[in-house]
Short mmCIF file of N, CA and C in Angstrom, two decimals:
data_model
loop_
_atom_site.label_atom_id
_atom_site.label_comp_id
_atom_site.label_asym_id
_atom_site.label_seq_id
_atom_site.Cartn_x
_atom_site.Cartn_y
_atom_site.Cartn_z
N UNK A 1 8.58 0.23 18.39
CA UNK A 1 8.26 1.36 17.55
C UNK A 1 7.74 0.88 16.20
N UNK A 2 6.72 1.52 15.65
CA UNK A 2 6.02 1.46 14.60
C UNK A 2 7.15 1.48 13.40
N UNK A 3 7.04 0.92 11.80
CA UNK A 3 7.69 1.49 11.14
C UNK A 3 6.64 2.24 10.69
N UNK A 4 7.39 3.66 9.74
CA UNK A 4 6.23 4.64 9.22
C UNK A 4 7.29 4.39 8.33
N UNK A 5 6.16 4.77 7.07
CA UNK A 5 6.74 4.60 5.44
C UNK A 5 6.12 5.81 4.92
N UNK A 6 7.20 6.24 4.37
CA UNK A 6 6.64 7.44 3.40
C UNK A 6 6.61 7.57 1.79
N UNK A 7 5.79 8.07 1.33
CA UNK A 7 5.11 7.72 0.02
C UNK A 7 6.09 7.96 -1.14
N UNK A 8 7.06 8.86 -0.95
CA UNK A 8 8.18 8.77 -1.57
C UNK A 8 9.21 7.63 -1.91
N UNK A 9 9.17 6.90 -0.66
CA UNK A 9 9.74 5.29 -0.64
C UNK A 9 11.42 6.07 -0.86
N UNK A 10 12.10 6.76 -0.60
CA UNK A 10 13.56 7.43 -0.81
C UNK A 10 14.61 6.90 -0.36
N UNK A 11 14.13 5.45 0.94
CA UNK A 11 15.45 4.99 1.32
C UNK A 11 15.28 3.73 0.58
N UNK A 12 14.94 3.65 -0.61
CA UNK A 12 14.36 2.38 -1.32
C UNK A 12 15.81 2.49 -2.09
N UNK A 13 16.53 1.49 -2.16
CA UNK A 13 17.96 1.88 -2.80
C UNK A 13 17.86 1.22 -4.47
N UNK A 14 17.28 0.26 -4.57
CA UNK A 14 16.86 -0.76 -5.36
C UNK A 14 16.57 -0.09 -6.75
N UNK A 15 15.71 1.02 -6.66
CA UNK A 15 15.24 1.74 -7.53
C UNK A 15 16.56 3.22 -7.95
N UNK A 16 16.60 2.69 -9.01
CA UNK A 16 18.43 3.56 -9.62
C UNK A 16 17.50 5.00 -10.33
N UNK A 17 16.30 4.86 -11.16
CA UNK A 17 16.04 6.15 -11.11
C UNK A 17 14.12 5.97 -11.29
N UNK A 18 14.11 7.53 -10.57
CA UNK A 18 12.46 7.25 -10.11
C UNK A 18 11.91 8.73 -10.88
N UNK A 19 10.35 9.05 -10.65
CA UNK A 19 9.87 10.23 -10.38
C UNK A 19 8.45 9.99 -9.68
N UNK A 20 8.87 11.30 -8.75
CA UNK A 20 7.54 10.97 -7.76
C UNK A 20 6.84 12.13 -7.83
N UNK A 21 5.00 12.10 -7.47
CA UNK A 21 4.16 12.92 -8.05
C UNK A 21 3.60 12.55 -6.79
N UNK A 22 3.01 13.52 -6.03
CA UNK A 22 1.89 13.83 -4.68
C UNK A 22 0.67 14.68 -4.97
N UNK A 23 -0.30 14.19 -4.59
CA UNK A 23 -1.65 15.06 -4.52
C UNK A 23 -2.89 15.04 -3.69
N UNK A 24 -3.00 15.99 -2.85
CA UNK A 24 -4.45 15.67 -2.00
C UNK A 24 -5.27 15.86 -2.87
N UNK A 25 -6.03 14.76 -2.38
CA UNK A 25 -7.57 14.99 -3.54
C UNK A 25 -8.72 14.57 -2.07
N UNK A 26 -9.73 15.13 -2.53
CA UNK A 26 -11.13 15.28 -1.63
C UNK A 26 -11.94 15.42 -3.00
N UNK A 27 -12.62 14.18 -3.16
CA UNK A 27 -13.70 13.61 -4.16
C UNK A 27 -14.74 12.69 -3.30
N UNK A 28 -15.83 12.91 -4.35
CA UNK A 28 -16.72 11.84 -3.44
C UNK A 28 -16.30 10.52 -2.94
N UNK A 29 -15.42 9.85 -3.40
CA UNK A 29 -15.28 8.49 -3.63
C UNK A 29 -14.08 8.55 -2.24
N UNK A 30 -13.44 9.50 -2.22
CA UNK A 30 -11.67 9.46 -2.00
C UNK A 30 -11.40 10.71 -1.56
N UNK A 31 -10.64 10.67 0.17
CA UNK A 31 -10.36 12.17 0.36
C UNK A 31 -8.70 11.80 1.53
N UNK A 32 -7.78 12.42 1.14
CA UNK A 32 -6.41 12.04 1.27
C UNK A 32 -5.55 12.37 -0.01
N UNK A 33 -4.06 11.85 0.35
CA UNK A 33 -3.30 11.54 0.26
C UNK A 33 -3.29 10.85 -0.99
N UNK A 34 -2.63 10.91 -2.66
CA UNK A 34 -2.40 10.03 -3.50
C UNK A 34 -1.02 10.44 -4.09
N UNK A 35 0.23 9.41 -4.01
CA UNK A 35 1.17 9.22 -4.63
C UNK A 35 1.31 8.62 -5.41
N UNK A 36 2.20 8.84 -6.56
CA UNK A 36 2.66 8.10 -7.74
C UNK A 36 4.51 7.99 -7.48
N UNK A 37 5.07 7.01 -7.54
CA UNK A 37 6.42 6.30 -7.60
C UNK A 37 6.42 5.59 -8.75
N UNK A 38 6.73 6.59 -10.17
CA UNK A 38 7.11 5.79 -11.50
C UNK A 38 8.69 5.39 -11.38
N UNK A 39 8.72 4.40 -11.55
CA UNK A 39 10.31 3.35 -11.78
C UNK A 39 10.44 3.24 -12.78
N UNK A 40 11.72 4.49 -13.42
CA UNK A 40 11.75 4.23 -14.63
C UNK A 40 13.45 2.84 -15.04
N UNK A 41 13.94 3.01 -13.29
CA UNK A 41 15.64 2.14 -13.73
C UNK A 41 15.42 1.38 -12.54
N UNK A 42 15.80 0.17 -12.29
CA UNK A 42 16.00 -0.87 -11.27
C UNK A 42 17.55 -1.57 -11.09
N UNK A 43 17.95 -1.35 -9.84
CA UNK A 43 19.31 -2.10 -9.96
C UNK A 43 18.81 -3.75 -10.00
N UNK A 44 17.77 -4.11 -9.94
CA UNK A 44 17.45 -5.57 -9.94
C UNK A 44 15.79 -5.81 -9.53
N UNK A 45 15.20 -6.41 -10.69
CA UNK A 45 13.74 -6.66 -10.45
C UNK A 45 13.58 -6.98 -9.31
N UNK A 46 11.90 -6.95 -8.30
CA UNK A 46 12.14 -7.90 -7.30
C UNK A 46 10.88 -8.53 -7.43
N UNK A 47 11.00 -10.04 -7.00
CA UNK A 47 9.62 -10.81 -6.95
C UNK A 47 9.30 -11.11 -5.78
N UNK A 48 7.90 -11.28 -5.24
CA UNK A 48 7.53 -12.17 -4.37
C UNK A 48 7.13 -13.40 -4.24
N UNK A 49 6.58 -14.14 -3.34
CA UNK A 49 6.28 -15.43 -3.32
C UNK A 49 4.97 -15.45 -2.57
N UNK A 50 3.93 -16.27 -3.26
CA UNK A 50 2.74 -16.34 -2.72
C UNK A 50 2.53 -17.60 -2.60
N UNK A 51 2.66 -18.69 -2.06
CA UNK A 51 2.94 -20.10 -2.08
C UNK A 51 3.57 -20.14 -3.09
N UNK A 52 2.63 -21.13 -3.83
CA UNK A 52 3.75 -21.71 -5.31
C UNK A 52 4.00 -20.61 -6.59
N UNK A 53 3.25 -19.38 -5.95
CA UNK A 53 3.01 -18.04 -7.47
C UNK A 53 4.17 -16.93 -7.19
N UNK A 54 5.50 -17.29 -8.03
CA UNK A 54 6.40 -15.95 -7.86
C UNK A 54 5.58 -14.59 -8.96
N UNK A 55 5.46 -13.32 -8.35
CA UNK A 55 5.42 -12.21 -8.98
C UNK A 55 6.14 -11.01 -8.98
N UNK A 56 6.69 -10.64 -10.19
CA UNK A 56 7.11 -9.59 -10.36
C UNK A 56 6.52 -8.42 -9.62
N UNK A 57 6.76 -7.03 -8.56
CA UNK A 57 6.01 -5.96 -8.15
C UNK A 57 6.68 -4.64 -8.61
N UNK A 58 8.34 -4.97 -8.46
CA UNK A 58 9.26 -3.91 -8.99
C UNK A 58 10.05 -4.27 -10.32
N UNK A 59 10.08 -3.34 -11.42
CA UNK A 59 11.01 -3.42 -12.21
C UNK A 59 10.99 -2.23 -13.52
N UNK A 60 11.78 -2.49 -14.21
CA UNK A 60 11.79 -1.06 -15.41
C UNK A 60 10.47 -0.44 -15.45
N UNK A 61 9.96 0.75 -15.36
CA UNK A 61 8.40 0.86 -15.80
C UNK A 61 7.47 0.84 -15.18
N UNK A 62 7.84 -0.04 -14.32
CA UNK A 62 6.56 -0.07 -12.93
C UNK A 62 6.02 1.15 -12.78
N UNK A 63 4.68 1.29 -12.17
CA UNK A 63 4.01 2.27 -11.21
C UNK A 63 3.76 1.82 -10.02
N UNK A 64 3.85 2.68 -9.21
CA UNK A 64 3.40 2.40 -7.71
C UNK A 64 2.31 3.51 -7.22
N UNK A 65 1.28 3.48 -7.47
CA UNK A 65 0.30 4.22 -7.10
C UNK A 65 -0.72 4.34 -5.71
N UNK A 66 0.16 5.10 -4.33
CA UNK A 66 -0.31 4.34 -2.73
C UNK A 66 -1.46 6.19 -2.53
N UNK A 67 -2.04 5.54 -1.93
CA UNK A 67 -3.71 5.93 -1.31
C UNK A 67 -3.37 6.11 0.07
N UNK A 68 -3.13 7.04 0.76
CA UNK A 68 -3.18 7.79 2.09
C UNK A 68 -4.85 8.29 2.58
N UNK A 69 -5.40 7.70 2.34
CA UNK A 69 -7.05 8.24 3.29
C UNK A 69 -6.60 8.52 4.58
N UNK A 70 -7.11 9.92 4.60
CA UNK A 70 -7.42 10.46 6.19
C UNK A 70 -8.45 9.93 6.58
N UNK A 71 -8.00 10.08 8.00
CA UNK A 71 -8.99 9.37 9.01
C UNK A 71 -9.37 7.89 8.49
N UNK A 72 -8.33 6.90 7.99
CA UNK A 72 -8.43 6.03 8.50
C UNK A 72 -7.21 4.94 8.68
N UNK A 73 -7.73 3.69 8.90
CA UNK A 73 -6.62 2.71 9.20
C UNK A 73 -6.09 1.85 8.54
N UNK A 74 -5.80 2.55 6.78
CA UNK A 74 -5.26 1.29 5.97
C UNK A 74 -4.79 2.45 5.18
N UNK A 75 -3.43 1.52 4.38
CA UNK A 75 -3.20 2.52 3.35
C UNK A 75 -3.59 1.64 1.67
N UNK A 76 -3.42 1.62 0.13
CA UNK A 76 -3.36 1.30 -0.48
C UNK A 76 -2.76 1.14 -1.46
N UNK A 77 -1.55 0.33 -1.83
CA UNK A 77 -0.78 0.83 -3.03
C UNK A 77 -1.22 -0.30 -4.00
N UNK A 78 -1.66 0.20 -5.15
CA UNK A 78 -1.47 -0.53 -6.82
C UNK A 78 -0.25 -0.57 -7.03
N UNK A 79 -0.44 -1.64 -7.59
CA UNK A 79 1.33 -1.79 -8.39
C UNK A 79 1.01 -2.12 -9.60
N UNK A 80 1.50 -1.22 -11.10
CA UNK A 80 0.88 -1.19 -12.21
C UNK A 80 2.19 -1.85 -12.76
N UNK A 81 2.43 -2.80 -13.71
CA UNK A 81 3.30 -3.19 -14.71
C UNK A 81 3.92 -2.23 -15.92
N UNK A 82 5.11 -2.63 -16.51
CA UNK A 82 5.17 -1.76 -17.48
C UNK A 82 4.29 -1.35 -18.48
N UNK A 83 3.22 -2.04 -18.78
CA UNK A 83 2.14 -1.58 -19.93
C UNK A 83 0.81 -1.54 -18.97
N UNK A 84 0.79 -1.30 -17.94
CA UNK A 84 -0.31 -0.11 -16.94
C UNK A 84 -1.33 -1.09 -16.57
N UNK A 85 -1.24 -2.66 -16.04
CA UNK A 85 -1.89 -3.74 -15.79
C UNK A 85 -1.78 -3.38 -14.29
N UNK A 86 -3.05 -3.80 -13.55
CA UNK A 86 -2.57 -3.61 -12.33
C UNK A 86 -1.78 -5.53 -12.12
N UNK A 87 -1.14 -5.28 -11.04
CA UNK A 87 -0.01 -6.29 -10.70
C UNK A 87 -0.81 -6.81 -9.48
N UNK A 88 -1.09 -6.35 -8.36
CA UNK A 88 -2.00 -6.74 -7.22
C UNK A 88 -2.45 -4.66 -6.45
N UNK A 89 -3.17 -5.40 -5.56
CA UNK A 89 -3.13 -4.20 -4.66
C UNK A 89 -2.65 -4.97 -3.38
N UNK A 90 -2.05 -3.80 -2.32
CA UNK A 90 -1.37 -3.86 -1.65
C UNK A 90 -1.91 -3.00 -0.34
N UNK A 91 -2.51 -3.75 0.66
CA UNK A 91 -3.52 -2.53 1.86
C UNK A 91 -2.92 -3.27 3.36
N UNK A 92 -2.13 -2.01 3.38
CA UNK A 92 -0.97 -1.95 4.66
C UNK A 92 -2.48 -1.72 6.12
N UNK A 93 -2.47 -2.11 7.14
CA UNK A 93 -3.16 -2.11 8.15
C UNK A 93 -2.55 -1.13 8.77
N UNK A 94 -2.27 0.08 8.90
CA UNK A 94 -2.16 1.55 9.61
C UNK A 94 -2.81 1.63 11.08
N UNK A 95 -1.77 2.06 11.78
CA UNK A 95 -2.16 3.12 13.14
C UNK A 95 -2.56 4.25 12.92
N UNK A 96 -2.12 4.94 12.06
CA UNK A 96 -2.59 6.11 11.42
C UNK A 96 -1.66 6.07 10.20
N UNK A 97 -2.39 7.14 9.27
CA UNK A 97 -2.03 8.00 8.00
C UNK A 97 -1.74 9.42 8.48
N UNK A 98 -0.71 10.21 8.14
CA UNK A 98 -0.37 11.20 8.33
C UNK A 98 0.98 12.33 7.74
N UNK A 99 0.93 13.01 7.70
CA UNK A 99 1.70 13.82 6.71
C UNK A 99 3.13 14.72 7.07
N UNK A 100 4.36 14.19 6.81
CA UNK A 100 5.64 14.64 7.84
C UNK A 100 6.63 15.36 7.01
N UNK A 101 6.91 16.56 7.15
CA UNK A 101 7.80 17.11 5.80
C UNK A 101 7.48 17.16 4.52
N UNK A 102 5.52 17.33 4.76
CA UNK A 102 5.30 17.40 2.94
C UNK A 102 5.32 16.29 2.46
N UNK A 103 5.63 15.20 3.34
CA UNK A 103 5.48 13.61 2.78
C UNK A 103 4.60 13.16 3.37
N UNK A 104 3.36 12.29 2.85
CA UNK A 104 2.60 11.44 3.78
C UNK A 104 2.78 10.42 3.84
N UNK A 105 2.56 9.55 5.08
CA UNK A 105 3.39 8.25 5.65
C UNK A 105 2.62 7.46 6.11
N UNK A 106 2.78 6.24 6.63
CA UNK A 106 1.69 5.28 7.24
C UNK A 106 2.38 4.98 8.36
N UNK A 107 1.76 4.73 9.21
CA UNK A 107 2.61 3.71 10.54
C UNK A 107 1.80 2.68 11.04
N UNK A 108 3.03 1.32 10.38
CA UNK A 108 2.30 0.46 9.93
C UNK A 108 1.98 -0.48 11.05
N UNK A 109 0.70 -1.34 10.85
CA UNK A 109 0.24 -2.33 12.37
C UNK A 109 0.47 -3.91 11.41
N UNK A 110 1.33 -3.87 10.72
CA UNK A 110 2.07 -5.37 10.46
C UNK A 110 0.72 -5.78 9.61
N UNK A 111 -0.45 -6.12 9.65
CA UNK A 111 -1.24 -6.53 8.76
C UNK A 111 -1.83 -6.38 7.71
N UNK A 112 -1.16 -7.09 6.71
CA UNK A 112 -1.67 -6.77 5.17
C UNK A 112 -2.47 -7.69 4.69
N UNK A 113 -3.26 -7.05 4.02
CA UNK A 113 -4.01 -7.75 2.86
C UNK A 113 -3.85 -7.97 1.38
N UNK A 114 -3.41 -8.39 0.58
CA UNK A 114 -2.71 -8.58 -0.94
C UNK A 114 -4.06 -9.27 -1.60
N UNK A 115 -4.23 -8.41 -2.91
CA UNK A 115 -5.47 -8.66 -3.62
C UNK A 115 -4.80 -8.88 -5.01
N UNK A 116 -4.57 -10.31 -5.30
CA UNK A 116 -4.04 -10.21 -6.99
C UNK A 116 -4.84 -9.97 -8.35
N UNK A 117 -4.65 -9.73 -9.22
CA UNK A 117 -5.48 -9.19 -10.18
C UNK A 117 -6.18 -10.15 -10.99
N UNK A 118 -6.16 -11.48 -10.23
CA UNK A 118 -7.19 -12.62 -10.18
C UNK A 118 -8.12 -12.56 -9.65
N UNK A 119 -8.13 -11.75 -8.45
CA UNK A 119 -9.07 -11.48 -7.84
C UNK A 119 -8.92 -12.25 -6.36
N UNK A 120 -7.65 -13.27 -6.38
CA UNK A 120 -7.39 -13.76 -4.80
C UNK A 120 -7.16 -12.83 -4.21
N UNK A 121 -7.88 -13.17 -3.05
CA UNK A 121 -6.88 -12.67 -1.92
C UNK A 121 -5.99 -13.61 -0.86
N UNK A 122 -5.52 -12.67 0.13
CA UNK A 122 -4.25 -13.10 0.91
C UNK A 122 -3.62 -12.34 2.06
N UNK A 123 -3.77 -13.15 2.84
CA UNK A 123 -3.52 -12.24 4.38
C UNK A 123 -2.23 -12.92 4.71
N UNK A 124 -1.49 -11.64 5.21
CA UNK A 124 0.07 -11.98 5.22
C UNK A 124 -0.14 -10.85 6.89
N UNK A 125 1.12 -11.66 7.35
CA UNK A 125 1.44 -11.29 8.94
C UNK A 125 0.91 -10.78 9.90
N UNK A 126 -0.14 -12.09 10.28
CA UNK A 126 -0.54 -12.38 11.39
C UNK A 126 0.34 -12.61 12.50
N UNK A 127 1.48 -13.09 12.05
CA UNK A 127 2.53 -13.86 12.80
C UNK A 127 3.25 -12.28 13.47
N UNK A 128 3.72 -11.55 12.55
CA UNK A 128 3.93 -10.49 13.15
C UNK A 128 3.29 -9.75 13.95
N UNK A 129 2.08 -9.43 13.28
CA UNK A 129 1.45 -8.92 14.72
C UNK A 129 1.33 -9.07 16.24
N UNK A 130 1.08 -10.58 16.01
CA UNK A 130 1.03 -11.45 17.33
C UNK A 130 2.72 -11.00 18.37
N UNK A 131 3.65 -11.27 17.56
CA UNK A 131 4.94 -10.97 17.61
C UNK A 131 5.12 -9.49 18.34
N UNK A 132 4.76 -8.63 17.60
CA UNK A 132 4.56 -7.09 18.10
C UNK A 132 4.06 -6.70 19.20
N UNK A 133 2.70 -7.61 19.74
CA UNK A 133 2.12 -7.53 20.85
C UNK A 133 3.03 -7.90 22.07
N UNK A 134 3.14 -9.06 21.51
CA UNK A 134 4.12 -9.97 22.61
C UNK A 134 5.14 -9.19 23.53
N UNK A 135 5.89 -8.59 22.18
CA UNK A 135 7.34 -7.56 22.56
C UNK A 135 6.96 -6.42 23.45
N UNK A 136 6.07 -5.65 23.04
CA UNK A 136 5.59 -4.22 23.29
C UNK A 136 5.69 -3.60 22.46
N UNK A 137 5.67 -3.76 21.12
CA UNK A 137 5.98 -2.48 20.23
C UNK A 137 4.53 -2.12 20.35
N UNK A 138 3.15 -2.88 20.13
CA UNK A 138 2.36 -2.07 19.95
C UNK A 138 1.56 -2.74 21.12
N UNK A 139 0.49 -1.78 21.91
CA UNK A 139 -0.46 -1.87 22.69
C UNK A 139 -1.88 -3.05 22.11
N UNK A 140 -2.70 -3.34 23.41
CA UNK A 140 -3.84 -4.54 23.21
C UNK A 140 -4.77 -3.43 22.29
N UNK A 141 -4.67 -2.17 22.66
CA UNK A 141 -5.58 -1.11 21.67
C UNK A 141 -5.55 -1.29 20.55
N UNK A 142 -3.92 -1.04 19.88
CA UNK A 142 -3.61 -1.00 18.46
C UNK A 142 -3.79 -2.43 17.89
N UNK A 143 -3.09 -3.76 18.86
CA UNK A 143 -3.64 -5.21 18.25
C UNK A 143 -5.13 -4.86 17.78
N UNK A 144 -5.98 -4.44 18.73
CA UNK A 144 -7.52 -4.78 18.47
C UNK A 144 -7.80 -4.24 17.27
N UNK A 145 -7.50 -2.72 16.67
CA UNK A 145 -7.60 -1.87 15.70
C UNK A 145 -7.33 -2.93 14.82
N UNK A 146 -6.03 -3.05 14.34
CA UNK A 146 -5.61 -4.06 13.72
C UNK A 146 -6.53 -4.74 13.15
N UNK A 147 -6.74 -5.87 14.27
CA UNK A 147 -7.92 -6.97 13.92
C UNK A 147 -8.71 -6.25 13.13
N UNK A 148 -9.78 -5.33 13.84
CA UNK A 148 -10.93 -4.86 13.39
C UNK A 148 -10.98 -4.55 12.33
N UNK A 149 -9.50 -3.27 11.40
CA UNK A 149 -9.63 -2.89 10.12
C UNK A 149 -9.41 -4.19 9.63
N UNK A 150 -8.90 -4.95 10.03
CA UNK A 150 -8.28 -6.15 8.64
C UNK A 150 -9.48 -6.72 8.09
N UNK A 151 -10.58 -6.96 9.41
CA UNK A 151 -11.58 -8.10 9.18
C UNK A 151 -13.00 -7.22 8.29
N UNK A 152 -13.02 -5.67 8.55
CA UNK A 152 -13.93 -4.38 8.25
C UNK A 152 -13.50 -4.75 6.55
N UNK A 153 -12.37 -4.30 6.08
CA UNK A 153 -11.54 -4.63 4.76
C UNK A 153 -11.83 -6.02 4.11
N UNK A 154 -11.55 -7.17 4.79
CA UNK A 154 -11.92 -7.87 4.08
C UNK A 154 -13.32 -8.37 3.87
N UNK A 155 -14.13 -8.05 4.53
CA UNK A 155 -15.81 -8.14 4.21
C UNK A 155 -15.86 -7.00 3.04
N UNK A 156 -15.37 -5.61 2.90
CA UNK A 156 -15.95 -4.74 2.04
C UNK A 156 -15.34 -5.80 0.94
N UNK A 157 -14.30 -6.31 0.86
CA UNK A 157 -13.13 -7.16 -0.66
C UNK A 157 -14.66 -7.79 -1.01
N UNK A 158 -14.58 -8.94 0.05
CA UNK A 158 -16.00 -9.81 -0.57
C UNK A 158 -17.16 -9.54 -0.69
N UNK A 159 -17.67 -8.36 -0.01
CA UNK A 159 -18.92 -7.73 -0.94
C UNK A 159 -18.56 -6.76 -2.12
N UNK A 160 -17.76 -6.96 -2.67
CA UNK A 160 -17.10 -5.67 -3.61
C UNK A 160 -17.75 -4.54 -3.10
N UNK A 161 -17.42 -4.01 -2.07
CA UNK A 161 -17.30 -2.89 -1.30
C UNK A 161 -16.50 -1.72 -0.82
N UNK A 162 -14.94 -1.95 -1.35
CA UNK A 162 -13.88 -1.89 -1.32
C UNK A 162 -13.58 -1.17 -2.57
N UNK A 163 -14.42 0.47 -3.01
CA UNK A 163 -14.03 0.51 -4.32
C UNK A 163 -12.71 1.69 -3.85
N UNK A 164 -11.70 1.76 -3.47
CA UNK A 164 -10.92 2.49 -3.54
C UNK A 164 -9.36 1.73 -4.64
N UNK A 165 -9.97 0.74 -4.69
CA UNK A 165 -9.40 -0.56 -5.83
C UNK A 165 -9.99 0.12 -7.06
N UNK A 166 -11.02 0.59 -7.06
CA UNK A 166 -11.59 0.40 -8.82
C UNK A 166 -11.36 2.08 -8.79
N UNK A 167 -11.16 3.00 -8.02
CA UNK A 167 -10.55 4.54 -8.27
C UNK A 167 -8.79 4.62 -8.90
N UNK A 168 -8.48 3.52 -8.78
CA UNK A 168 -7.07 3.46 -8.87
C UNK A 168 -6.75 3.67 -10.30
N UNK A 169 -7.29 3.00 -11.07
CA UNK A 169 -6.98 3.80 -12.79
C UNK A 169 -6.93 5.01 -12.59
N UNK A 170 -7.93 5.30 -12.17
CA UNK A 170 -8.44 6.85 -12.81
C UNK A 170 -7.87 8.17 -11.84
N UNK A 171 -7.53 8.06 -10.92
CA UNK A 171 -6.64 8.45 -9.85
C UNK A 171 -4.86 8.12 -10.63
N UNK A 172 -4.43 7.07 -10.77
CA UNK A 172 -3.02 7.02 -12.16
C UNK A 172 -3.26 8.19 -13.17
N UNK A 173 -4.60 8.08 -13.73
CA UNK A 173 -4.22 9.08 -14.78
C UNK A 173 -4.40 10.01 -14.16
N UNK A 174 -5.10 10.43 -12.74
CA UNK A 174 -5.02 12.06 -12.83
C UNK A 174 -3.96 12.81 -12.47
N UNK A 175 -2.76 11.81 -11.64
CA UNK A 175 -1.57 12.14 -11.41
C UNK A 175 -0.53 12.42 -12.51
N UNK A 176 -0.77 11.39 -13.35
CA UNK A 176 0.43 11.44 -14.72
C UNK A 176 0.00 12.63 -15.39
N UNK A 177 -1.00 13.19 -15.42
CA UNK A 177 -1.47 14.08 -16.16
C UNK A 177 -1.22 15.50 -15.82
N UNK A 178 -1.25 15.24 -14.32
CA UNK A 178 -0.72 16.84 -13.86
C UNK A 178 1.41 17.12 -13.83
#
C-alpha cells in the first residue's frame, strides 16, 4: 500500500504548535492544490543529511509551502526558513494527487527529487522503489510512471523548465495574506 500524505501533515507530532492555510488556485502558471504549514513551536529541530551537508528543514518559524497539481504525478513542497529563504524544494513522485476530507494528499511512488537553494540537485530512493516493486506494493505500471515523471522533472530542473519552483514566493504570499 501506497503511503498518502496529507497537506496538513497532523500526525506530524514533532511540531508542538502549527497553523495551516489551504487554497485551490487555477492560474496560468498553476492549477491545484496549495498549502501552507507555518511552524510556529518544535519539540526538536530536525536535520537532514545529504552526504557530507547536514540541513536544517524543520524548526521555530519554518514554512512549509506543498503544491498539489491536478492531473499530475509529483507533488512540491518549499521549505522556507525563519526569515522566508527558501531551504530546498522538495518533489515527491505521486501516483496521484487528490483530495480526502477537505484535505489534499499525495500517494506517494517513493521517488524524490531534492533541489537545494544552490541550485544542486539530488535523487533520493531509487532503492525504495526498486524495493516496492519487488514486494508488490506497487505494480510494473506505477514503477514505469515513476521512472518517467522523475526523468520528465528532471530535464524540465535542467532546462529551467520547472517553474512551479519560481511560483513559490508568490504563491507564500498569497496564502499568508488571505
Amino acid at each position: 500500500m501506497l503511503k498518502r500524505r496529507h497537506g496538513d501533515r497532523s500526525e506530524w507530532k514533532r511540531i508542538f504548535k502549527r497553523q495551516y492555510t489551504q487554497k485551490f488556485m487555477d492560474t496560468d502558471g498553476f492549477k491545484g492544490y496549495v498549502t501552507l504549514l507555518q511552524i510556529h513551536k518544535v519539540t526538536e529541530p530536525l536535520f537532514v543529511n545529504y552526504e557530507e551537508k547536514s540541513l536544517c528543514i524543520v524548526d521555530d518559524g519554518y514554512m512549509w509551502l506543498q503544491h498539489f497539481p491536478s492531473n499530475e504525478h509529483y507533488s512540491l513542497t518549499t521549505m522556507f526558513d525563519a526569515n522566508g529563504e527558501v531551504v530546498q524544494w522538495y518533489i515527491d513522485i505521486t501516483n496521484e494527487n487528490g483530495v480526502e476530507n477537505n484535505l489534499p494528499y499525495t500517494d506517494d511512488l517513493f521517488l524524490d527529487i531534492i533541489v537545494l537553494s544552490t541550485g544542486e540537485v539530488i535523487q533520493k530512493d531509487a532503492d525504495e522503489l526498486e524495493e516496492a516493486l519487488i514486494r508488490g506494493t506497487i505494480n510494473q505500471a506505477q514503477y514505469q510512471l515513476a521512472w518517467a515523471e522523475s526523468n520528465k522533472i528532471n530535464q524540465q530542473i535542467e532546462n529551467n523548465e520547472f517553474n512551479l519552483m519560481e511560483l513559490a514566493k508568490s504563491h507564500l504570499k498569497n496564502l499568508l495574506e488571505d
